[in-house]
XYZ file of C-alpha atoms in Angstrom:
529
model
C 15.818 33.237 -18.534
C 13.818 31.169 -16.097
C 15.421 27.723 -15.727
C 13.340 24.766 -16.775
C 12.256 22.628 -13.826
C 14.054 19.325 -13.480
C 12.139 16.351 -14.694
C 10.508 14.650 -11.742
C 11.083 11.044 -10.831
C 8.645 8.708 -12.530
C 6.064 7.268 -10.176
C 3.206 4.922 -10.999
C -0.323 6.192 -10.669
C -2.740 4.647 -8.226
C -4.717 3.294 -11.167
C -1.607 1.572 -12.517
C -0.937 -0.045 -9.151
C -4.538 -1.236 -8.850
C -4.435 -2.581 -12.406
C -1.160 -4.403 -11.711
C -2.591 -5.979 -8.544
C -5.758 -7.092 -10.337
C -3.750 -8.399 -13.299
C -1.584 -10.395 -10.912
C -4.694 -11.850 -9.267
C -6.129 -12.806 -12.641
C -2.784 -14.234 -13.781
C -2.479 -16.556 -10.818
C -4.732 -19.275 -12.305
C -2.913 -19.002 -15.642
C 0.478 -19.088 -13.957
C -0.687 -22.142 -12.044
C -0.905 -24.035 -15.318
C 2.885 -23.798 -15.626
C 3.196 -25.712 -12.403
C 1.244 -28.555 -14.010
C 4.483 -29.539 -15.727
C 6.063 -30.266 -12.369
C 3.019 -32.180 -11.228
C 2.821 -34.103 -14.506
C 6.501 -34.969 -14.281
C 5.845 -36.491 -10.876
C 2.945 -38.449 -12.361
C 5.240 -39.764 -15.122
C 7.841 -40.906 -12.604
C 5.118 -42.501 -10.494
C 3.840 -44.363 -13.566
C 7.359 -45.583 -14.359
C 7.802 -46.770 -10.750
C 4.538 -48.714 -10.922
C 5.512 -50.318 -14.238
C 8.899 -51.286 -12.764
C 7.201 -52.869 -9.739
C 4.754 -54.850 -11.873
C 7.493 -55.892 -14.297
C 9.739 -57.062 -11.457
C 7.015 -59.464 -10.259
C 6.531 -60.878 -13.753
C 10.320 -61.050 -14.219
C 10.689 -63.054 -10.995
C 8.140 -65.621 -12.212
C 9.818 -65.701 -15.653
C 13.288 -66.230 -14.128
C 12.030 -69.046 -11.891
C 10.459 -70.874 -14.850
C 13.532 -70.328 -17.025
C 15.882 -71.813 -14.387
C 13.697 -74.912 -14.237
C 14.084 -75.365 -17.996
C 17.828 -74.781 -18.200
C 18.432 -78.468 -17.661
C 16.238 -79.149 -20.695
C 18.613 -77.112 -22.837
C 16.881 -73.694 -22.719
C 19.303 -71.220 -24.333
C 19.967 -67.866 -22.644
C 20.932 -64.571 -24.249
C 23.957 -62.294 -23.888
C 25.844 -61.835 -20.652
C 24.769 -58.848 -18.568
C 27.381 -56.030 -18.570
C 29.290 -55.536 -15.332
C 28.119 -51.932 -15.014
C 24.522 -53.117 -14.948
C 25.041 -55.849 -12.376
C 23.971 -55.254 -8.747
C 26.621 -54.984 -6.066
C 27.594 -58.354 -4.632
C 25.981 -59.056 -1.266
C 23.601 -56.103 -1.505
C 20.394 -56.845 0.381
C 18.320 -54.364 -1.570
C 18.645 -53.564 -5.249
C 16.245 -50.655 -5.912
C 15.579 -49.585 -9.480
C 14.646 -45.876 -9.394
C 12.625 -44.236 -12.186
C 14.625 -42.345 -14.801
C 12.174 -40.397 -16.921
C 11.891 -36.600 -16.740
C 9.595 -34.473 -18.901
C 12.119 -31.653 -18.871
C 15.177 -33.687 -19.936
C 13.942 -36.624 -21.975
C 12.875 -36.323 -25.561
C 9.428 -37.570 -26.417
C 10.007 -40.128 -29.112
C 7.745 -41.136 -31.954
C 5.034 -43.727 -31.328
C 6.291 -47.236 -30.743
C 7.394 -48.836 -34.039
C 5.304 -51.699 -35.388
C 6.383 -55.251 -34.793
C 8.461 -57.078 -37.400
C 8.940 -60.663 -38.407
C 11.346 -62.449 -36.092
C 14.722 -63.564 -37.424
C 14.177 -66.971 -35.805
C 11.332 -68.733 -34.064
C 11.526 -68.812 -30.230
C 12.333 -72.064 -28.492
C 9.309 -74.049 -27.255
C 10.425 -73.547 -23.651
C 10.016 -69.808 -23.966
C 6.551 -70.212 -25.450
C 5.656 -72.368 -22.467
C 6.816 -69.594 -20.105
C 4.861 -67.043 -22.157
C 1.703 -69.159 -21.971
C 2.158 -69.405 -18.197
C 2.564 -65.619 -17.761
C -0.170 -64.593 -20.196
C -3.068 -64.889 -17.682
C -1.070 -62.802 -15.194
C -0.528 -59.996 -17.714
C -4.190 -59.986 -18.711
C -5.406 -59.683 -15.109
C -2.810 -57.026 -14.340
C -3.875 -54.999 -17.360
C -7.513 -55.123 -16.237
C -6.603 -53.485 -12.903
C -3.758 -51.147 -13.854
C -4.447 -50.377 -17.556
C -0.819 -51.287 -18.275
C 0.112 -53.207 -21.419
C 2.696 -56.015 -21.317
C 4.781 -57.856 -23.855
C 6.944 -60.815 -22.720
C 10.024 -61.191 -24.947
C 12.594 -63.972 -25.324
C 16.384 -63.264 -25.394
C 16.141 -62.363 -29.106
C 13.379 -59.779 -28.636
C 10.602 -61.995 -29.996
C 7.174 -61.764 -28.356
C 6.243 -64.933 -26.470
C 3.213 -63.492 -24.671
C 1.196 -60.549 -25.900
C -2.049 -59.301 -27.362
C -2.259 -61.333 -30.552
C 1.280 -60.606 -31.753
C 3.201 -63.604 -30.388
C 6.040 -64.646 -32.617
C 6.730 -61.119 -33.893
C 9.848 -59.137 -32.947
C 10.390 -55.865 -31.041
C 14.154 -56.126 -31.016
C 14.439 -53.037 -33.238
C 12.809 -50.791 -30.611
C 15.458 -48.685 -28.835
C 14.505 -49.414 -25.222
C 14.011 -53.105 -25.989
C 17.418 -53.278 -27.708
C 19.022 -51.832 -24.570
C 17.212 -54.320 -22.329
C 18.320 -57.261 -24.541
C 21.893 -56.179 -23.705
C 21.171 -56.465 -19.968
C 20.405 -52.817 -19.073
C 17.088 -51.428 -17.861
C 15.712 -48.803 -20.208
C 12.641 -46.580 -20.381
C 11.225 -44.072 -22.867
C 8.530 -41.465 -23.355
C 6.675 -41.948 -26.618
C 3.842 -40.177 -28.328
C 0.542 -41.650 -27.448
C -1.711 -43.179 -30.079
C -5.350 -42.839 -29.025
C -8.678 -43.455 -30.732
C -10.250 -40.623 -28.674
C -10.038 -36.967 -29.833
C -7.745 -34.797 -27.684
C -9.374 -32.276 -25.329
C -9.244 -28.517 -26.158
C -6.539 -28.017 -23.519
C -4.374 -30.658 -25.181
C -1.666 -28.179 -26.208
C -0.818 -26.930 -22.703
C 0.068 -30.347 -21.352
C 2.626 -32.898 -22.403
C 1.110 -35.476 -20.098
C -2.025 -35.784 -22.214
C -0.103 -37.002 -25.305
C 2.569 -39.395 -24.033
C 2.900 -43.004 -22.960
C 5.551 -44.422 -20.644
C 7.466 -47.530 -21.879
C 9.779 -49.624 -19.688
C 11.962 -52.528 -20.752
C 13.204 -54.649 -17.832
C 15.778 -57.378 -18.610
C 15.233 -60.761 -16.972
C 18.588 -62.036 -15.680
C 19.214 -65.729 -15.070
C 22.688 -66.821 -14.010
C 24.149 -63.499 -15.179
C 22.682 -63.744 -18.664
C 19.632 -62.215 -20.318
C 16.730 -64.682 -20.392
C 14.075 -62.281 -21.678
C 12.506 -58.820 -21.350
C 9.323 -57.536 -19.708
C 8.189 -54.722 -22.001
C 5.460 -52.684 -20.298
C 3.650 -49.451 -21.123
C 0.968 -47.204 -19.693
C -0.396 -43.700 -20.162
C 0.280 -41.594 -17.042
C -2.492 -39.821 -15.264
C -2.564 -36.058 -15.793
C -4.267 -33.150 -14.120
C -5.289 -31.510 -17.387
C -7.480 -34.461 -18.215
C -9.074 -34.077 -14.806
C -9.586 -30.361 -15.348
C -11.122 -31.011 -18.731
C -13.513 -33.405 -17.111
C -14.379 -30.694 -14.602
C -14.396 -27.943 -17.223
C -17.733 -26.537 -16.100
C -16.497 -26.059 -12.553
C -13.194 -24.663 -13.848
C -15.012 -22.123 -16.045
C -17.279 -21.215 -13.150
C -14.241 -20.710 -10.894
C -12.570 -18.548 -13.540
C -15.671 -16.410 -13.929
C -15.879 -16.075 -10.157
C -12.267 -14.879 -9.988
C -12.886 -12.420 -12.842
C -16.046 -11.124 -11.166
C -14.233 -10.750 -7.847
C -11.415 -8.840 -9.566
C -13.979 -6.607 -11.290
C -15.715 -5.892 -7.987
C -12.381 -5.096 -6.324
C -11.530 -2.788 -9.215
C -14.846 -0.968 -8.935
C -14.405 -0.611 -5.168
C -10.914 0.829 -5.691
C -12.251 3.169 -8.368
C -15.070 4.486 -6.213
C -13.344 4.441 -2.821
C -9.855 5.625 -3.751
C -9.197 6.672 -7.344
C -12.263 8.851 -7.922
C -12.025 10.826 -4.631
C -8.303 11.421 -5.144
C -8.828 12.694 -8.698
C -11.617 14.967 -7.446
C -9.335 16.256 -4.686
C -6.627 16.956 -7.278
C -9.128 18.873 -9.414
C -10.233 20.909 -6.388
C -6.589 21.665 -5.557
C -5.981 23.026 -9.043
C -9.166 25.111 -8.826
C -8.170 26.575 -5.447
C -4.721 27.308 -6.832
C -6.462 29.377 -9.498
C -8.258 31.332 -6.762
C -11.694 29.662 -6.910
C -13.147 29.812 -3.403
C -16.164 27.730 -4.431
C -13.836 24.717 -4.630
C -13.739 24.641 -0.815
C -16.782 22.451 -0.360
C -17.291 18.798 0.683
C -16.595 16.055 -1.864
C -19.535 14.079 -3.208
C -17.800 10.826 -2.165
C -14.876 10.552 0.230
C -14.382 6.820 -0.241
C -12.276 5.931 2.777
C -11.833 7.375 6.247
C -8.248 8.378 5.479
C -9.215 10.274 2.328
C -12.038 11.993 4.225
C -9.586 13.064 6.942
C -7.115 14.243 4.296
C -9.815 16.225 2.456
C -11.137 17.853 5.632
C -7.612 18.767 6.718
C -6.764 20.119 3.276
C -9.960 22.158 2.967
C -9.384 23.543 6.455
C -5.858 24.567 5.488
C -7.090 26.108 2.216
C -9.837 28.007 4.051
C -7.262 29.282 6.529
C -4.978 30.410 3.699
C -7.818 32.261 1.980
C -8.775 33.890 5.275
C -5.156 34.790 5.880
C -4.943 36.299 2.404
C -8.074 38.347 3.064
C -6.673 39.462 6.408
C -3.382 40.529 4.847
C -5.211 42.463 2.133
C -7.509 44.202 4.628
C -4.668 44.759 7.079
C -2.523 46.365 4.382
C -5.394 48.687 3.444
C -5.948 49.681 7.092
C -2.253 50.223 7.732
C -2.012 52.390 4.622
C -4.970 54.453 5.821
C -3.663 54.759 9.371
C -0.219 55.849 8.189
C -1.531 58.177 5.513
C -3.388 60.540 7.901
C -0.435 61.487 10.162
C 1.968 61.565 7.229
C -0.350 63.898 5.333
C -0.628 66.115 8.434
C 3.153 66.162 8.900
C 3.692 67.006 5.238
C 1.133 69.838 5.337
C 2.586 71.364 8.484
C 6.126 71.137 7.136
C 5.093 72.809 3.857
C 3.400 75.670 5.739
C 6.478 76.181 7.890
C 8.660 76.246 4.788
C 6.455 78.570 2.713
C 5.509 81.062 5.465
C 9.087 81.937 6.343
C 9.514 84.853 8.752
C 5.899 86.039 8.423
C 4.672 83.226 10.789
C 4.383 84.193 14.432
C 6.109 82.221 17.159
C 2.765 80.924 18.455
C 1.751 79.666 14.992
C 5.142 78.029 14.486
C 4.866 76.297 17.858
C 1.371 75.074 16.983
C 2.551 73.494 13.724
C 5.585 71.955 15.384
C 3.378 70.520 18.143
C 1.165 68.994 15.450
C 4.199 67.397 13.782
C 5.438 66.013 17.103
C 1.948 64.667 17.932
C 1.672 62.935 14.554
C 5.129 61.401 14.863
C 4.196 60.139 18.320
C 1.063 58.595 16.815
C 3.181 56.965 14.091
C 5.580 55.662 16.743
C 2.702 54.222 18.751
C 1.195 52.715 15.622
C 4.460 51.048 14.625
C 4.903 49.748 18.182
C 1.440 48.201 18.022
C 2.243 46.647 14.633
C 5.358 45.028 16.092
C 3.332 43.738 19.047
C 0.646 42.385 16.685
C 3.260 40.566 14.621
C 4.713 39.149 17.817
C 1.268 38.120 19.024
C 0.584 36.208 15.769
C 3.922 34.354 16.103
C 4.805 34.385 19.808
C 7.291 32.375 21.790
C 4.946 29.953 23.561
C 7.402 28.800 26.221
C 7.706 30.031 29.774
C 5.311 30.689 32.659
C 4.742 33.301 35.308
C 2.792 34.024 38.509
C -0.128 36.431 38.107
C 0.654 38.357 41.298
C 4.049 39.272 39.801
C 2.382 40.453 36.583
C -0.129 42.573 38.520
C 2.688 44.137 40.588
C 4.380 45.250 37.342
C 1.029 46.479 36.062
C 0.493 48.741 39.107
C 3.876 50.386 38.476
C 3.079 50.991 34.789
C -0.411 52.461 35.478
C -0.261 54.435 38.716
C -3.529 56.203 37.866
C -5.473 52.930 38.121
C -6.425 51.240 41.367
C -5.734 47.583 40.461
C -7.220 44.948 42.752
C -6.839 41.125 42.701
C -9.511 38.735 43.963
C -9.586 34.967 44.378
C -6.491 32.750 44.339
C -3.810 35.378 43.760
C -0.980 32.827 43.744
C -2.064 31.138 40.471
C 0.535 30.628 37.722
C -0.174 30.678 33.974
C 1.581 29.160 30.942
C 2.712 32.519 29.539
C 6.072 34.161 29.839
C 6.237 37.228 32.072
C 6.727 39.475 29.041
C 3.727 38.092 27.126
C 1.505 38.229 30.223
C 2.503 41.865 30.767
C 1.615 42.728 27.146
C -1.868 41.177 27.529
C -2.825 42.816 30.815
C -1.171 46.131 29.875
C -3.417 46.498 26.838
C -6.507 45.823 28.954
C -5.346 48.385 31.559
C -4.542 50.931 28.819
C -8.016 50.530 27.308
C -9.619 50.960 30.723
C -7.586 54.110 31.432
C -8.379 55.626 28.011
C -12.099 55.102 28.712
C -12.011 57.053 31.992
C -11.688 54.075 34.371
C -10.210 54.619 37.828
C -10.342 51.054 39.132
C -9.434 47.689 37.550
C -10.435 44.406 39.198
C -8.902 41.011 38.295
C -10.907 38.070 39.706
C -9.018 34.742 39.468
C -10.307 31.179 39.596
C -8.814 27.852 38.523
C -10.921 25.224 36.756
C -10.005 22.132 34.669
C -6.367 22.944 33.983
C -6.848 26.618 33.160
C -7.072 29.958 34.906
C -10.223 31.999 34.462
C -9.488 35.712 34.904
C -12.372 38.215 34.811
C -10.956 41.711 34.205
C -13.465 44.505 34.998
C -13.232 48.303 35.106
C -15.534 51.205 36.027
C -14.970 53.192 32.842
C -17.364 54.435 30.172
C -18.185 50.949 28.953
C -18.835 49.802 25.372
C -21.959 50.762 23.462
C -24.205 48.015 22.163
C -23.478 48.840 18.522
C -19.710 48.585 19.042
C -19.617 45.300 20.971
C -19.315 43.188 17.798
C -16.359 45.183 16.457
C -14.040 45.622 19.410
C -11.684 42.775 18.340
C -11.384 44.060 14.757
C -8.014 45.463 13.794
C -7.839 49.310 13.796
C -11.325 49.684 15.298
C -11.211 52.434 17.985
C -13.393 55.191 19.403
C -10.427 57.084 20.882
C -8.347 57.829 17.798
C -8.108 61.501 18.807
C -6.471 60.507 22.116
C -3.893 58.175 20.540
C -5.899 54.958 20.202
C -4.714 52.611 17.422
C -7.487 50.002 17.487
C -5.035 47.086 17.747
C -4.852 46.475 21.496
C -7.650 43.916 21.822
C -6.622 42.274 18.540
C -3.133 41.789 19.996
C -4.597 40.362 23.228
C -6.773 37.832 21.369
C -3.938 36.738 19.060
C -1.524 36.311 21.964
C -3.994 34.231 23.995
C -4.995 32.097 20.997
C -1.332 31.294 20.318
C -1.022 29.934 23.869
C -4.270 27.967 23.732
C -6.316 30.587 25.574
C -9.248 32.846 24.713
C -10.932 36.157 25.539
C -14.559 37.241 25.322
C -16.557 40.322 26.259
C -18.970 39.806 29.156
C -22.219 41.717 29.642
C -21.823 44.333 32.414
C -24.301 46.823 33.911
C -21.533 49.415 34.118
C -17.998 49.682 32.800
C -16.385 46.859 30.808
C -15.757 43.231 31.743
C -13.651 40.613 29.885
C -13.254 36.910 30.616
C -9.784 35.481 29.893
C -9.073 31.749 29.881
C -5.363 30.932 30.111
C -3.671 27.504 30.428
C -2.515 26.993 34.023
C 0.660 25.489 35.438
C 1.132 24.016 38.886
C 4.037 26.242 39.822
C 6.520 28.696 38.367
C-alpha cells in the first residue's frame, strides 16, 4: 500500500497576507479611537488642575476676608485633620489632580440643593457678596461654575441658589471635614449628544472639585467648582466632514493597493501555478509568455521557469529519440550475430572451413562494432556530464594525437604554447574524434591553427579529406548520423565533441571550405598550465 503523504505545514496564501495588511491599515484609524481614552484622561486631569488653581485664588481671598472678621465673632467649622495638613515649614504645598477615567467611577449628576439646617452668619454672606463678581468674571472666561460655601455647606455665593445647602454632596462633605475632594459626574446638557457619543466618556462627564478653605487650622468654607473637560471626540464631530473624507481616502487607498497587489502579484502567480500544473500534465502549449507578469521578479521567475520547462521537454524528447536510435543501432549487429550463430549451429559438419571462417569473421566484426558503439555511448554520457576542472597545453595534446594517429600528418600553426581550460583527457577526446573523422574520410593531413582572443582560444581544425556534402552539413552534429557506417562509424563523434565543449563553456561550428573539412572551436583559455 502506498503511504499517505504527510500533511504539509499550514502556510498563509499571498491573498491572506495582503488582506491582513490592508485590514491592519484600515483598522489603524479605528484603533486610534481607543487611544482617545488616554488623551481624554489627560484632558480631565488638566481640567481638574485648572479648577484647583482657580479655586485656590478664590480660597485665598476668602481666607483673608474671614481672618478680618474673626474678631467680630465669625465662627469657623471643624478642625482640619492632621493627615490633610501641609508639612510644617514647607515652602510649596502643591495639590496634584486625582481623577482618572480608568479608576474613578462616574457618579450620578450632582444632587439638587436642599434647605439649609441653619442660616449662614451675616459675615459669610458679606464674604460671598465680595467674591460673587470674581466668580462671574471667571466663569465668563473659563466656563467653570463656582459655588462658595460656608463651614456648614450652605451656599453664600452662587447662581441664584444662595442660602441652600450642598452639604449632602459627597465631595462637599469631604471638603467640610478639611480634605480636598474631587469627582466625575454625569453631565446634564440641554444639547443633544453627537452620534459618536458612545465611544467617548469625555463627552458625558463633568469634573467637580471641592477645596476646603482653612483659617487657623479650621475649615472656614469650601470652594465648589465644576467644568466640563474638553474632548477630542467633540472636535472630531465638529470636523466630521473632514473625518469622513479622510476615512474614504484611506479606504480608497487601501482598495487601490489591493488592486495593485491583485494585478501585479496574485494574478500572475496564480497563472504561473496553473501553467505549472498544465506542464506537469504534458501540455507543451503552456510554455508561452504570461499575459501579465506584474513585477520584475515574477517576470524573471517565469522566464527562468519556462526556460527550465522547455529544457526538460527537450531533454525528454532527446532521451526518447536517443533510446530509439540506440535500439536501432544495437539491433542490426545483434541480429547479424544471431543469424550467423544460428547458421553455424544448424549447418554442422556440412559447412566448409571457408564458410565457417566467413561467419565467424562477421560475428567478430559485429561485436567490434558493438564494442565501439558502447564506448561512444560512455563517452557521450561523460561529455554530457564532464568534470569541468583542470587545464592543459595544446602542444601536449597534439603530441599525444600524433602518436594515436600515425597515418595523419598533424601540423600546428599560430601560438602553439596556448593553454585551455580543459583537462588533458577531455582535450584528447575532443581532438581525437576530429582526427578520427578526418582519417575515416580519406584525409592525410590535419592542420590546427591557433589564435587567442578575448579570454578564449580559437582553434581552426582543417583536413584535406573528402569533405561534407551540402545536403549533410545540417545533420553532422545529430546523434547517430554517419556516412561511414560500413567502416565502423557510429555517428556520435561530433555530438560528443559539441557536448564536451558546451559543458566547458566552448563551442564548435562547421566552416565553409573549398576542399576538405574545416571546424572552428572556441575554448576558454587560461594563462598557464
